[in-house]
mmCIF file of C-alpha atoms in Angstrom:
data_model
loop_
_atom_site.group_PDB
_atom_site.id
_atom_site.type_symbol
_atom_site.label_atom_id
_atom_site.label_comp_id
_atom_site.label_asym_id
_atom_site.label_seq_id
_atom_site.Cartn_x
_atom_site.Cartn_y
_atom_site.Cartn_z
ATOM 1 C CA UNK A 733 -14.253 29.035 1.352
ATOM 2 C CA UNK A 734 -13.419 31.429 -1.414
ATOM 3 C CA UNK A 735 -15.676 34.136 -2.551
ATOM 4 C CA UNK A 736 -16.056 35.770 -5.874
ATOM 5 C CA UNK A 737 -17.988 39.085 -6.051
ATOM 6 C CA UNK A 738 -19.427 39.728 -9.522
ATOM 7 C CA UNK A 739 -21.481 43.117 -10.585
ATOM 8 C CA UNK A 740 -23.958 41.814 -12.884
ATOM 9 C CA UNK A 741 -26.331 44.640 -13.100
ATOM 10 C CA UNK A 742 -26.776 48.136 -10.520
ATOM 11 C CA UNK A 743 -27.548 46.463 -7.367
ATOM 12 C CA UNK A 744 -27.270 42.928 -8.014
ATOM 13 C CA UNK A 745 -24.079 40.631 -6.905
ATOM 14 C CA UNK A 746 -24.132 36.878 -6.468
ATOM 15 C CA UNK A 747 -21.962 34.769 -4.359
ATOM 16 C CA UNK A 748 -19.317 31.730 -5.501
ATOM 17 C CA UNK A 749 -18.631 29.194 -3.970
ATOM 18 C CA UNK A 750 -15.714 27.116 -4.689
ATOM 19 C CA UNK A 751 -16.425 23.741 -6.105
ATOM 20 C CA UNK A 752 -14.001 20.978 -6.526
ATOM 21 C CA UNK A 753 -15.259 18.187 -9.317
ATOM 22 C CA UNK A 754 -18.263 20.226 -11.031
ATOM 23 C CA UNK A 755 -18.132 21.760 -14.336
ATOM 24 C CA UNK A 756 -20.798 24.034 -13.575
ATOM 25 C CA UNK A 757 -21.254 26.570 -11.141
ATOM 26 C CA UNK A 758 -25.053 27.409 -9.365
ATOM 27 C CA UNK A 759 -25.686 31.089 -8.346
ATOM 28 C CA UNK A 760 -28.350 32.787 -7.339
ATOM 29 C CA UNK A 761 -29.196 36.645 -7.687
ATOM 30 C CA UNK A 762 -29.683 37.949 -4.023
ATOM 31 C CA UNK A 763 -31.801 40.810 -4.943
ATOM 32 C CA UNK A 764 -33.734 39.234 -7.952
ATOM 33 C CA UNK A 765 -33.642 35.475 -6.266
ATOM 34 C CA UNK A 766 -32.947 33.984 -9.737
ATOM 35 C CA UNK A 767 -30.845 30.965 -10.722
ATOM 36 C CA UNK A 768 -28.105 31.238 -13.339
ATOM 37 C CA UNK A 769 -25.892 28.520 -14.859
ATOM 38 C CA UNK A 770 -22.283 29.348 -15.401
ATOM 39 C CA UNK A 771 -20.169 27.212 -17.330
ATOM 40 C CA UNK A 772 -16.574 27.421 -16.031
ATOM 41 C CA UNK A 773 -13.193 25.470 -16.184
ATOM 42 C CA UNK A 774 -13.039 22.321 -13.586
ATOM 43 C CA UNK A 775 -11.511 23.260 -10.702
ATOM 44 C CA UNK A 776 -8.770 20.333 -9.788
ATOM 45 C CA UNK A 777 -8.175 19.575 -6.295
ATOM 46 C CA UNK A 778 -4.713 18.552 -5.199
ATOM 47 C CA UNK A 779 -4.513 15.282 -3.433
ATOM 48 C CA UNK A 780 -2.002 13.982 -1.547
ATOM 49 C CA UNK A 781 -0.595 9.958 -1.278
ATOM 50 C CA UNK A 782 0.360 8.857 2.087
ATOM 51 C CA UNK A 783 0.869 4.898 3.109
ATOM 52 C CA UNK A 784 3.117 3.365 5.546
ATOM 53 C CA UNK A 785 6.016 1.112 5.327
ATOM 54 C CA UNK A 786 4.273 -1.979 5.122
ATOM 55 C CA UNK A 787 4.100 -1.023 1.478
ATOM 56 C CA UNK A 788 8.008 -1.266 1.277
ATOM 57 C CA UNK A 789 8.244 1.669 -1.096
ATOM 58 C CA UNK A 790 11.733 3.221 -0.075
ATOM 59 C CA UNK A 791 12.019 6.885 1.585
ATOM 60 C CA UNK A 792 14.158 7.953 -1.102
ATOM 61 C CA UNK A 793 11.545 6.818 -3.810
ATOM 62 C CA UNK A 794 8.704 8.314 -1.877
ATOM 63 C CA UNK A 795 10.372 11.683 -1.783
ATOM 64 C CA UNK A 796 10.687 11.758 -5.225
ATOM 65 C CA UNK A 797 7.453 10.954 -6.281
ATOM 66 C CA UNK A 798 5.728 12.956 -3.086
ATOM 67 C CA UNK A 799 4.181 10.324 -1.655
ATOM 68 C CA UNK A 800 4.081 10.246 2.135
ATOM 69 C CA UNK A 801 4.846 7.681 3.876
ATOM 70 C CA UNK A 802 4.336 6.574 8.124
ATOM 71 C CA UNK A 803 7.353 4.436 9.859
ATOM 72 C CA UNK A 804 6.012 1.867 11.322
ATOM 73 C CA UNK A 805 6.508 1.294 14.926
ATOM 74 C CA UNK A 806 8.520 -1.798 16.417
ATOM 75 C CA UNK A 807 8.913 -2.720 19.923
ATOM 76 C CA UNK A 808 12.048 -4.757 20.948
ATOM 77 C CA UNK A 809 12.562 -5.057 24.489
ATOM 78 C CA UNK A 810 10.092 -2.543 25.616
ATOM 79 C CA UNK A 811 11.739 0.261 23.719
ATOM 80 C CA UNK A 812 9.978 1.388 20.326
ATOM 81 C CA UNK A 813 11.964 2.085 16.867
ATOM 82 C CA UNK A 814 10.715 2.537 13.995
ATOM 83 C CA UNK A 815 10.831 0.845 10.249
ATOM 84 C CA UNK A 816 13.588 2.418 8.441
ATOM 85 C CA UNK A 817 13.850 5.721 10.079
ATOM 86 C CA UNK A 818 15.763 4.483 13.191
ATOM 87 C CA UNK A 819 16.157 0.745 12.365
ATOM 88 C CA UNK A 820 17.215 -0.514 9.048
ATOM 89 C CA UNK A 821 17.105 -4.400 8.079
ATOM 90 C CA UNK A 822 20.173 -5.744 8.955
ATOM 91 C CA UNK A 823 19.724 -4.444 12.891
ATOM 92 C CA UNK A 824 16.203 -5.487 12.702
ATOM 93 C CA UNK A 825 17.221 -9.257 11.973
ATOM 94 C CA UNK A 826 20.044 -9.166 14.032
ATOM 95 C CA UNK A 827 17.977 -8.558 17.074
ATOM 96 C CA UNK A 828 15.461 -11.129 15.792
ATOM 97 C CA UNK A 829 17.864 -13.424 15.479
ATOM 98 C CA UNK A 830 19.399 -12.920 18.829
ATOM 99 C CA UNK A 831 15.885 -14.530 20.454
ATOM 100 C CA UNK A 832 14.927 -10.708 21.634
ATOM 101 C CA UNK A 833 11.398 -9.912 22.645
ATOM 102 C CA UNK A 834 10.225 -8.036 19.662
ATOM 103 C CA UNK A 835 6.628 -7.402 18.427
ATOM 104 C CA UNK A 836 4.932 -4.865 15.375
ATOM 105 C CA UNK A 837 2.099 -2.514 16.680
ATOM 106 C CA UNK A 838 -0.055 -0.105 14.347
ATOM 107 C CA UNK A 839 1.143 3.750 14.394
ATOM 108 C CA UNK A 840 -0.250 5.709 17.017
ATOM 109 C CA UNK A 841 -3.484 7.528 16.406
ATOM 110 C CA UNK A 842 -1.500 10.527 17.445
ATOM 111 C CA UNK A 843 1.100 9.906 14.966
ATOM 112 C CA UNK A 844 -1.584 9.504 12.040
ATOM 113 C CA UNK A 845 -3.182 12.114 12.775
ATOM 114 C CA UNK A 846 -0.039 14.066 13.047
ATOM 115 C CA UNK A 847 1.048 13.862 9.281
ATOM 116 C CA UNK A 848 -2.597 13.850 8.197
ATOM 117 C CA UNK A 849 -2.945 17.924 9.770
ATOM 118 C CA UNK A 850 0.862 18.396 8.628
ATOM 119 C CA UNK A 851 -0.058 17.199 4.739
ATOM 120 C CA UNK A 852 -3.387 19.674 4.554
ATOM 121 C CA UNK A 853 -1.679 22.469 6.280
ATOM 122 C CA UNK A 854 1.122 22.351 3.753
ATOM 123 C CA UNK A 855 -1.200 22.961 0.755
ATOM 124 C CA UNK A 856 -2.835 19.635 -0.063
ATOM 125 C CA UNK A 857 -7.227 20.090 -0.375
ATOM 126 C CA UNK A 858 -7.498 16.279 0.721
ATOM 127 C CA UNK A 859 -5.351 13.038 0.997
ATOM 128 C CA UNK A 860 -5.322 9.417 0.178
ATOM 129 C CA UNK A 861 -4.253 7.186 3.197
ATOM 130 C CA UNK A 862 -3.251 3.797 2.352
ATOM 131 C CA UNK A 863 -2.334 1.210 5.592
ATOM 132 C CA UNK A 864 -2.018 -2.251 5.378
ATOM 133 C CA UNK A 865 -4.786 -4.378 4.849
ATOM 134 C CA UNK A 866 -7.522 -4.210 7.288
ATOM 135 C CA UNK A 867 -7.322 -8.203 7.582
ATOM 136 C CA UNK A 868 -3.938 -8.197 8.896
ATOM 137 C CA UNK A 869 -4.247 -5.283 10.946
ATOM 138 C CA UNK A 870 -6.853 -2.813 13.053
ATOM 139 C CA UNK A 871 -4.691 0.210 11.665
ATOM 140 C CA UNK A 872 -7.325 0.743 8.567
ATOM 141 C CA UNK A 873 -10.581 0.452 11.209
ATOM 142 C CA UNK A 874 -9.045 3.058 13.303
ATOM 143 C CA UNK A 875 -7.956 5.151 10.396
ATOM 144 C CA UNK A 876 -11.789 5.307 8.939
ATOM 145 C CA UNK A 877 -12.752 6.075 12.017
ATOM 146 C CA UNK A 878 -10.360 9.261 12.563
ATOM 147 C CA UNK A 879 -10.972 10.386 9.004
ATOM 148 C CA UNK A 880 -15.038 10.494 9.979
ATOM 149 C CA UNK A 881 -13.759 13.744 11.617
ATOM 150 C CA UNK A 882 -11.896 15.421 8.398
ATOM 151 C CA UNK A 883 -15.049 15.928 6.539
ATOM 152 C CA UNK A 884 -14.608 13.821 3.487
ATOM 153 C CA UNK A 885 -10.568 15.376 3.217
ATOM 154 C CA UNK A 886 -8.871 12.363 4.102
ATOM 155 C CA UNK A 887 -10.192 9.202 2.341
ATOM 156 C CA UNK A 888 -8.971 5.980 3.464
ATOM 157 C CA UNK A 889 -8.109 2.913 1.384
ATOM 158 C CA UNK A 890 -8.703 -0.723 2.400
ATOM 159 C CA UNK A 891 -7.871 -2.504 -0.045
ATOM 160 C CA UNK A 892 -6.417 -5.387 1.378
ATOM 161 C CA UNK A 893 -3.209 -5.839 0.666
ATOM 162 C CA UNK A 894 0.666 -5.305 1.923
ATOM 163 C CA UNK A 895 3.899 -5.427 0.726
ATOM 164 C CA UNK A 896 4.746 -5.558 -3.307
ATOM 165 C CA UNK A 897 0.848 -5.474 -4.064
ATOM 166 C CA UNK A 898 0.509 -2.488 -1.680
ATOM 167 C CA UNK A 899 3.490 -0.774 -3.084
ATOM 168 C CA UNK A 900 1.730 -1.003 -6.681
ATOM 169 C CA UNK A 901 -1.510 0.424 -4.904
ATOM 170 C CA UNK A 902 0.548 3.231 -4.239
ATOM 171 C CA UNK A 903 1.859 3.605 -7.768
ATOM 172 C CA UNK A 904 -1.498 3.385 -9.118
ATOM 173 C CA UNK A 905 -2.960 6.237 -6.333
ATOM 174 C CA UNK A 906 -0.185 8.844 -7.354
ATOM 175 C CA UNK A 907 -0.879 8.319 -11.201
ATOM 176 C CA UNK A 908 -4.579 8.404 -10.401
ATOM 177 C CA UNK A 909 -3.889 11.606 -8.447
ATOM 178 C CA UNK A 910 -2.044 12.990 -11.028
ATOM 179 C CA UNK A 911 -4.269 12.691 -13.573
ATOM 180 C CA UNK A 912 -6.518 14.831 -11.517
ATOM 181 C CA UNK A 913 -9.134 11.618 -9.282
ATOM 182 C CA UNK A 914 -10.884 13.352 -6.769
ATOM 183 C CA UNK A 915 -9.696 10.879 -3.212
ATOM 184 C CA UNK A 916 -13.085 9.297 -3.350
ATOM 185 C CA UNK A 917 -12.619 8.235 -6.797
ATOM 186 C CA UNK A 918 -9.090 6.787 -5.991
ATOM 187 C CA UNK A 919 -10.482 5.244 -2.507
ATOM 188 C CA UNK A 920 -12.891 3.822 -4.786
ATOM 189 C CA UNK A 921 -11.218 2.226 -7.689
ATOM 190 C CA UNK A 922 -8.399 1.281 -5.498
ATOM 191 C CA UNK A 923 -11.241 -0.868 -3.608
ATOM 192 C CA UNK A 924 -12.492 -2.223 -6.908
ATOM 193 C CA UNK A 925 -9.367 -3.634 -7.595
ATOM 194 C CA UNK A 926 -8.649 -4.800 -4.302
ATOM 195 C CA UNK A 927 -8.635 -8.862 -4.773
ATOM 196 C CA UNK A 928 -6.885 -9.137 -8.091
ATOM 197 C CA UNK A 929 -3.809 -9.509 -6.228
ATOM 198 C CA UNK A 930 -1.785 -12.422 -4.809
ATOM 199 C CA UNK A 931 1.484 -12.836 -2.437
ATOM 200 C CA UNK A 932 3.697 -16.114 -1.660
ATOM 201 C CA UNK A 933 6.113 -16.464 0.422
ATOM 202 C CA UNK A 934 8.941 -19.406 1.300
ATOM 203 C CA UNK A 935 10.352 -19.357 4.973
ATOM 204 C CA UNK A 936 13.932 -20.425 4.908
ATOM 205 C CA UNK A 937 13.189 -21.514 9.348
ATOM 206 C CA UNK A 938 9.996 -22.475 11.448
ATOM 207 C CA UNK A 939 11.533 -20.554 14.549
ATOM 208 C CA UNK A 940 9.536 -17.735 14.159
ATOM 209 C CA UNK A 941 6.413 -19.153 13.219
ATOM 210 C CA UNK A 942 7.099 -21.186 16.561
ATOM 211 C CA UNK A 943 7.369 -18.181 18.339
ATOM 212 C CA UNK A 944 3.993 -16.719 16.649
ATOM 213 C CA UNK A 945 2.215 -19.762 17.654
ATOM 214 C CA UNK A 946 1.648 -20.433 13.949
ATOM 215 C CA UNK A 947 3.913 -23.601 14.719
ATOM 216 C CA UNK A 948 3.940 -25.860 17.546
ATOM 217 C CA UNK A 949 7.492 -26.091 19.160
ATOM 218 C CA UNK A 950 7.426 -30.159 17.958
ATOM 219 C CA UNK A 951 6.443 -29.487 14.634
ATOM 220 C CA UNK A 952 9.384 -26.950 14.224
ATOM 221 C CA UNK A 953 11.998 -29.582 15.926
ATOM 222 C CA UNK A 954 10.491 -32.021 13.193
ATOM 223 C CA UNK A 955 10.421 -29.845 10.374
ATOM 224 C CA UNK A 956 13.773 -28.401 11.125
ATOM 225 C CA UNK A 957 15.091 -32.403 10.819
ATOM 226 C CA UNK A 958 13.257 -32.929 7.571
ATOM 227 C CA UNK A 959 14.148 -29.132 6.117
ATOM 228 C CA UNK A 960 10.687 -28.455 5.567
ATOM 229 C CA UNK A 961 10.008 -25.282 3.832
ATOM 230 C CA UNK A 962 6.263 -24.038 4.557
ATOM 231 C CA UNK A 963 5.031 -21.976 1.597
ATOM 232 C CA UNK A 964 2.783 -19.126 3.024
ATOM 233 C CA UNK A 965 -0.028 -16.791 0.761
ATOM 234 C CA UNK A 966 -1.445 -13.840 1.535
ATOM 235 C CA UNK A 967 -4.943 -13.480 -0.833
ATOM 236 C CA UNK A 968 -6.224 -10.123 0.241
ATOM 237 C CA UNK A 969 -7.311 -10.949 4.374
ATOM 238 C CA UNK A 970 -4.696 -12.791 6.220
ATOM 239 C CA UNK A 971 -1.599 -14.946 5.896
ATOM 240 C CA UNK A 972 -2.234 -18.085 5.468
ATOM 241 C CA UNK A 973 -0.530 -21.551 4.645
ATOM 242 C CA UNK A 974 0.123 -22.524 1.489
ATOM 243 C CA UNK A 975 2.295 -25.941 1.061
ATOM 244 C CA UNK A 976 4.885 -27.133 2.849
ATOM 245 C CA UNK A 977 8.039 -28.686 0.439
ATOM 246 C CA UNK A 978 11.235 -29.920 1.630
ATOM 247 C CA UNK A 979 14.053 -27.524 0.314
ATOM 248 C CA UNK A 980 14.000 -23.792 -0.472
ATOM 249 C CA UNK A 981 14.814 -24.272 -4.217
ATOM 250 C CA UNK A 982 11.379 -26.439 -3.935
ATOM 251 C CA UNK A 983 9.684 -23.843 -2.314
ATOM 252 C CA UNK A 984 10.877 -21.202 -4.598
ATOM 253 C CA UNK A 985 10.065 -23.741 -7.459
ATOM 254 C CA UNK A 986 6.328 -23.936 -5.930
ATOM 255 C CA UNK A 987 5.841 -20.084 -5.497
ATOM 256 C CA UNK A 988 6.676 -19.507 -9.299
ATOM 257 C CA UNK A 989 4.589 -22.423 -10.787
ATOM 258 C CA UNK A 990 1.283 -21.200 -8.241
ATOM 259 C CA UNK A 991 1.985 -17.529 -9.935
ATOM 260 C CA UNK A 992 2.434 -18.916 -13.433
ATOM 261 C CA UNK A 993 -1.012 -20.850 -12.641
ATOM 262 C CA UNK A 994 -2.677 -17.612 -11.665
ATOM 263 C CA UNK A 995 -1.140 -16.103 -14.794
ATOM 264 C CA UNK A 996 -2.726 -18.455 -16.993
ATOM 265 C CA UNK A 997 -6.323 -18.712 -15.001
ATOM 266 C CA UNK A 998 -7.209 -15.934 -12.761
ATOM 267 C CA UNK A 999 -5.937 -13.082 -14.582
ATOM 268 C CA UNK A 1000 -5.617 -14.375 -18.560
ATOM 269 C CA UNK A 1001 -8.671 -12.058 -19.368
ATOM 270 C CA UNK A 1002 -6.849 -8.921 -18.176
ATOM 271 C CA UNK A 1003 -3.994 -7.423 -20.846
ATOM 272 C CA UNK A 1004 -0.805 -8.113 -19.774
ATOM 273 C CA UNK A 1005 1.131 -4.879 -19.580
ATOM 274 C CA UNK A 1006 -1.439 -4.499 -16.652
ATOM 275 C CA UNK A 1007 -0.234 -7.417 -14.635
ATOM 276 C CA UNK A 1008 3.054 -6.932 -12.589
ATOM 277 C CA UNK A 1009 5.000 -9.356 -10.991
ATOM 278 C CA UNK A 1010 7.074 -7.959 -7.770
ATOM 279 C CA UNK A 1011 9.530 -9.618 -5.941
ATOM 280 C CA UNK A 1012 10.409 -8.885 -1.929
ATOM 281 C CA UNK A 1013 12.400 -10.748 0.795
ATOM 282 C CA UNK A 1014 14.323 -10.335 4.080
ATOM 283 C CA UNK A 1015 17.705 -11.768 2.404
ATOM 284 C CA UNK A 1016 20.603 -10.299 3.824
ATOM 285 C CA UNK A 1017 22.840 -10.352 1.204
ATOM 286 C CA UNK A 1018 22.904 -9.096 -2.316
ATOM 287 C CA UNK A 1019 23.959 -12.374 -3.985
ATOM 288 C CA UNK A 1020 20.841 -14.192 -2.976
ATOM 289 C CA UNK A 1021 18.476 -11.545 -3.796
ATOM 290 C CA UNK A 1022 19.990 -11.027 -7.306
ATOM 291 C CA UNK A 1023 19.191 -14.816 -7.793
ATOM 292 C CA UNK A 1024 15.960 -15.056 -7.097
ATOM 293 C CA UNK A 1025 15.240 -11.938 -9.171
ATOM 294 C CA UNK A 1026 17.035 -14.035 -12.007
ATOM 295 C CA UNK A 1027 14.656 -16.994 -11.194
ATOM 296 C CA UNK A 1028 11.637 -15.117 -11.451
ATOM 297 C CA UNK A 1029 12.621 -12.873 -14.705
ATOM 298 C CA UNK A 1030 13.717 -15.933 -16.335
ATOM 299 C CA UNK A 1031 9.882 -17.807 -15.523
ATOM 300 C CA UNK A 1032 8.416 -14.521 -16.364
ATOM 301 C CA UNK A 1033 9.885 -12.489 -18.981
ATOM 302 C CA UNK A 1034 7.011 -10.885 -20.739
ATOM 303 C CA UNK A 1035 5.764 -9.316 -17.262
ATOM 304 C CA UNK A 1036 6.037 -6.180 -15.806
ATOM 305 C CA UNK A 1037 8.488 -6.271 -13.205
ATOM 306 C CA UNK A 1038 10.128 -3.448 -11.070
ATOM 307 C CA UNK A 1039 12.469 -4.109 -8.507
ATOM 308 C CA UNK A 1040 13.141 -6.081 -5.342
ATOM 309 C CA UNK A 1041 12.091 -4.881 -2.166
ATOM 310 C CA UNK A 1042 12.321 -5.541 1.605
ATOM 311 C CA UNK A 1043 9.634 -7.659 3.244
ATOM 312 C CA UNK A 1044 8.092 -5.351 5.750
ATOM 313 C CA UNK A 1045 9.182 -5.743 9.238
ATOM 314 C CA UNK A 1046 5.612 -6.626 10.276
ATOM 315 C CA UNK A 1047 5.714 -10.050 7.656
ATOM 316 C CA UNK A 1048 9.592 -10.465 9.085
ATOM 317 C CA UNK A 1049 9.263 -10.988 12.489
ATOM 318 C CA UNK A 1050 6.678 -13.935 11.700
ATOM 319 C CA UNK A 1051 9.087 -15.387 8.787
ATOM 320 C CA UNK A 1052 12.352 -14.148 10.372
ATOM 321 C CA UNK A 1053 15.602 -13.854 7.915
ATOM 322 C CA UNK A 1054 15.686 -15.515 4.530
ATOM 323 C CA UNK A 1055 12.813 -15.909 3.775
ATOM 324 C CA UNK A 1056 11.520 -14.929 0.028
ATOM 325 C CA UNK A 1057 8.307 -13.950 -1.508
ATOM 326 C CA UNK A 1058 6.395 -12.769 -4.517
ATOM 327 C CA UNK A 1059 3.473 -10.323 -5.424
ATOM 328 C CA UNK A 1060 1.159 -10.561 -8.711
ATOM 329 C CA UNK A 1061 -0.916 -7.754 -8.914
ATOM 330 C CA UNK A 1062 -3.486 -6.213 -11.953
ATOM 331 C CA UNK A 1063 -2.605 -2.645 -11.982
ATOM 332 C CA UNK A 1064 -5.040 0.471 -13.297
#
């Protein structure tokens, strides 16, 4: 707490107390026990962005913009890495593909804590955590729970999305913080705008929805025979099935034309430069990804569109290599 000490007349001083959001400042007289008004200049707080990798924003990106973000852990074969700090993609799929035991687990509660205290030691008044959605994960229950103990200094966000939607979450947080939003009025608009999001996604193979249980092993073998192509969605809670189409030019065919119907019904009342369309897969080459962006730029080209990203490793071990998706999302 800071403290101003003011002489107002012979024997009186009043106290201040520092106050984050309010234009006006209440003090009382000690000696007199009066109330006076002082108008003063708002007093900004500095708020920090952290998320995780599920959001797929890249380290270099985040350090440029200071946003903080958490690795995400992954266990293959009993021994834990994590997302892009001592894994990257191509050894992530390679030991996927190799039939290794490998699973996704939410960050330690030691770990979240960890760069919560580091973030508000280094200067920050309060932060902004953003996990993956709390329908695909108990990381965001568990977070809300820690930040009961942080007295209103860490806010945290569900707002129910991952990947390319989450990423633009982030986006919108750092302008939002920026601008000068208190954490509770991020953590709040951020929730507002939660659902006006979708995500598709085209798996190139059923072996790893097989090994998820998603898939039974006969409907893989037959699926595999008639190159099926299951279309998946992700509308805010979990992932869920969308289609199923035989070939992956189908599927990518069906994944633009259910945007472009969500561009023309669900979102036609919002203005357009506030609807971005995102692209993200776990290609391992450039060549494919560079076509698919073409695809999608040539379907779309009066949207908002930023870059391709990586699938998160906790969507690619359930769709496994080549598989390709894409995000709508209404921005702030």
């Amino acid at each position: 707490m800071h403290l101003l000490f003011v002489k107002l007349r012979k024997g009186d001083v009043f106290v201040m107390k520092k106050v984050y959001t309010s234009q006006v400042f209440y003090v009382r007289i000690i000696e007199s026990q009066l109330i006076w008004k002082i108008k003063t200049q708002e007093v900004l707080m500095k708020t920090a962005i952290m998320t995780d990798t599920n959001s797929g924003i890249l380290m270099t990106e985040a350090e440029e913009n200071h946003v903080f973000v958490l690795p995400m852990p992954v266990i293959m074969d009993e021994q834990v890495f994590f997302e892009g700090k001592d894994i990257d993609k191509n050894q992530f799929y390679g030991y996927l593909e190799s039939g290794k035991n490998i699973t996704t687990s939410m960050p330690s509660p030691g770990d979240v804590l960890e760069m919560w205290d580091e973030i508000l030691a280094s200067g920050y008044d309060e932060l902004v955590y953003i996990p993956m959605s709390s329908g695909l994960s108990n990381s965001c229950a568990a977070a809300n729970q820690f930040a009961d103990e942080y007295d209103g200094k860490v806010q945290v966000v569900d707002n129910h999305r991952i990947s390319v939607t989450m990423y633009r979450s982030i986006i919108d947080a750092k302008k939002m913080a920026d601008e000068g939003c208190s954490a509770l009025e991020i953590k709040k608009r951020l929730e507002e705008n939660a659902f006006n999001s979708s995500i598709y996604i085209a798996v190139d193979t059923l072996e790893y929805l097989k090994r998820g249980g998603r898939v039974t092993a006969a409907g893989a073998a037959i699926g595999s025979v008639l190159n099926i192509k299951p279309v998946l969605t992700i509308q805010g809670e979990k992932l869920d099935a969308f289609a199923k189409v035989r070939g992956m030019k189908r599927a990518q065919t069906k994944m633009l034309d259910a945007v472009e119907e969500e561009w023309n019904t669900r979102f036609k009342d919002f203005p357009k430069d506030k609807i971005c369309i995102d692209t993200a897969t776990t290609f391992l080459n450039e060549e494919d990804d560079a076509e698919w962006e073409r695809m999608v730029l040539e379907r779309f080209p009066q949207a908002k569109y930023h870059a391709n990203r990586n699938l998160s490793f906790s969507i690619g071990c359930h769709v496994g290599p080549d598989a390709v998706g894409i995000g709508i999302t209404v921005i702030e």
